[in-house]
């Protein structure tokens, strides 16, 4: 009987250890998924993340027959060089209203 109790305790300990391992692996998977779609330095979406959000948005627009706007902003560094950024220029942004061709808009 004593051996059986020790065996049960060992099994409980092993289950607790494995639960901790699975929990840490799930957290690592979540971190890796986040890092796969975000820039490490800025934490902004990278191209992969942007495309994922864009695809979801297009699916939503298609599903609910709604409108969508796209805001595209280029940094002043891209437009005028680093010196312009230092002088405090404001980034340019343009908003585009998109319509699906098959909606007849």
C-alpha positions as semicolon CSV with decimal commas, in nm:
position;residue;x (nm);y (nm);z (nm)
1;X;0,000;0,000;0,000
2;X;0,281;0,239;0,080
3;X;0,438;0,175;-0,262
4;X;0,107;0,252;-0,430
5;X;0,079;0,586;-0,245
6;X;0,434;0,679;-0,344
7;X;0,361;0,583;-0,703
8;X;0,047;0,802;-0,706
9;X;0,243;1,093;-0,564
10;X;0,513;1,046;-0,829
11;X;0,244;1,046;-1,098
12;X;0,089;1,368;-0,960
13;X;0,432;1,532;-0,958
14;X;0,493;1,423;-1,317
15;X;0,153;1,555;-1,429
16;X;0,226;1,890;-1,258
17;X;0,570;1,906;-1,425
18;X;0,426;1,826;-1,767
19;X;0,150;2,084;-1,716
20;X;0,417;2,346;-1,648
21;X;0,606;2,241;-1,962
22;X;0,294;2,265;-2,178
23;X;0,207;2,604;-2,029
24;X;0,554;2,743;-2,100
25;X;0,545;2,602;-2,455
26;X;0,207;2,766;-2,519
27;X;0,345;3,099;-2,400
28;X;0,648;3,055;-2,627
29;X;0,423;2,974;-2,924
30;X;0,217;3,287;-2,853
31;X;0,535;3,498;-2,838
32;X;0,667;3,348;-3,162
33;X;0,337;3,412;-3,341
34;X;0,340;3,773;-3,223
35;X;0,704;3,820;-3,325
36;X;0,634;3,672;-3,669
37;X;0,399;3,959;-3,757
38;X;0,563;4,250;-3,571
39;X;0,881;4,447;-3,614
40;X;1,117;4,371;-3,326
41;X;1,226;4,732;-3,282
42;X;0,902;4,927;-3,325
43;X;0,642;4,659;-3,239
44;X;0,447;4,773;-3,547
45;X;0,301;4,519;-3,788
46;X;0,546;4,397;-4,049
47;X;0,446;4,308;-4,404
48;X;0,315;3,965;-4,305
49;X;0,106;4,115;-4,025
50;X;-0,023;4,390;-4,250
51;X;-0,126;4,140;-4,517
52;X;-0,308;3,931;-4,256
53;X;-0,504;4,232;-4,131
54;X;-0,572;4,343;-4,488
55;X;-0,707;3,998;-4,583
56;X;-0,935;3,995;-4,277
57;X;-1,060;4,343;-4,360
58;X;-1,132;4,251;-4,722
59;X;-1,318;3,939;-4,606
60;X;-1,523;4,152;-4,364
61;X;-1,605;4,407;-4,634
62;X;-1,707;4,130;-4,873
63;X;-1,914;3,947;-4,613
64;X;-2,106;4,251;-4,486
65;X;-2,110;4,456;-4,808
66;X;-1,954;4,753;-4,630
67;X;-1,704;5,025;-4,719
68;X;-1,338;5,032;-4,624
69;X;-1,074;5,303;-4,606
70;X;-0,701;5,259;-4,635
71;X;-0,467;5,506;-4,470
72;X;-0,113;5,505;-4,604
73;X;0,150;5,715;-4,427
74;X;0,509;5,748;-4,537
75;X;0,761;5,877;-4,292
76;X;0,936;6,204;-4,362
77;X;1,260;6,006;-4,368
78;X;1,132;5,816;-4,673
79;X;1,009;6,129;-4,851
80;X;1,272;6,392;-4,778
81;X;1,561;6,223;-4,603
82;X;1,676;6,224;-4,242
83;X;1,746;6,601;-4,236
84;X;1,378;6,680;-4,297
85;X;1,278;6,463;-4,002
86;X;1,513;6,650;-3,774
87;X;1,352;6,979;-3,877
88;X;1,015;6,843;-3,765
89;X;0,821;6,784;-4,086
90;X;0,490;6,606;-4,059
91;X;0,440;6,272;-4,240
92;X;0,207;6,276;-4,537
93;X;-0,107;6,061;-4,518
94;X;-0,367;5,987;-4,783
95;X;-0,702;5,819;-4,734
96;X;-0,848;5,614;-5,014
97;X;-1,209;5,507;-5,032
98;X;-1,227;5,162;-5,187
99;X;-1,528;5,006;-5,350
100;X;-1,571;4,656;-5,477
101;X;-1,614;4,644;-5,852
102;X;-1,905;4,399;-5,833
103;X;-2,107;4,625;-5,602
104;X;-2,168;4,876;-5,876
105;X;-2,047;5,175;-5,671
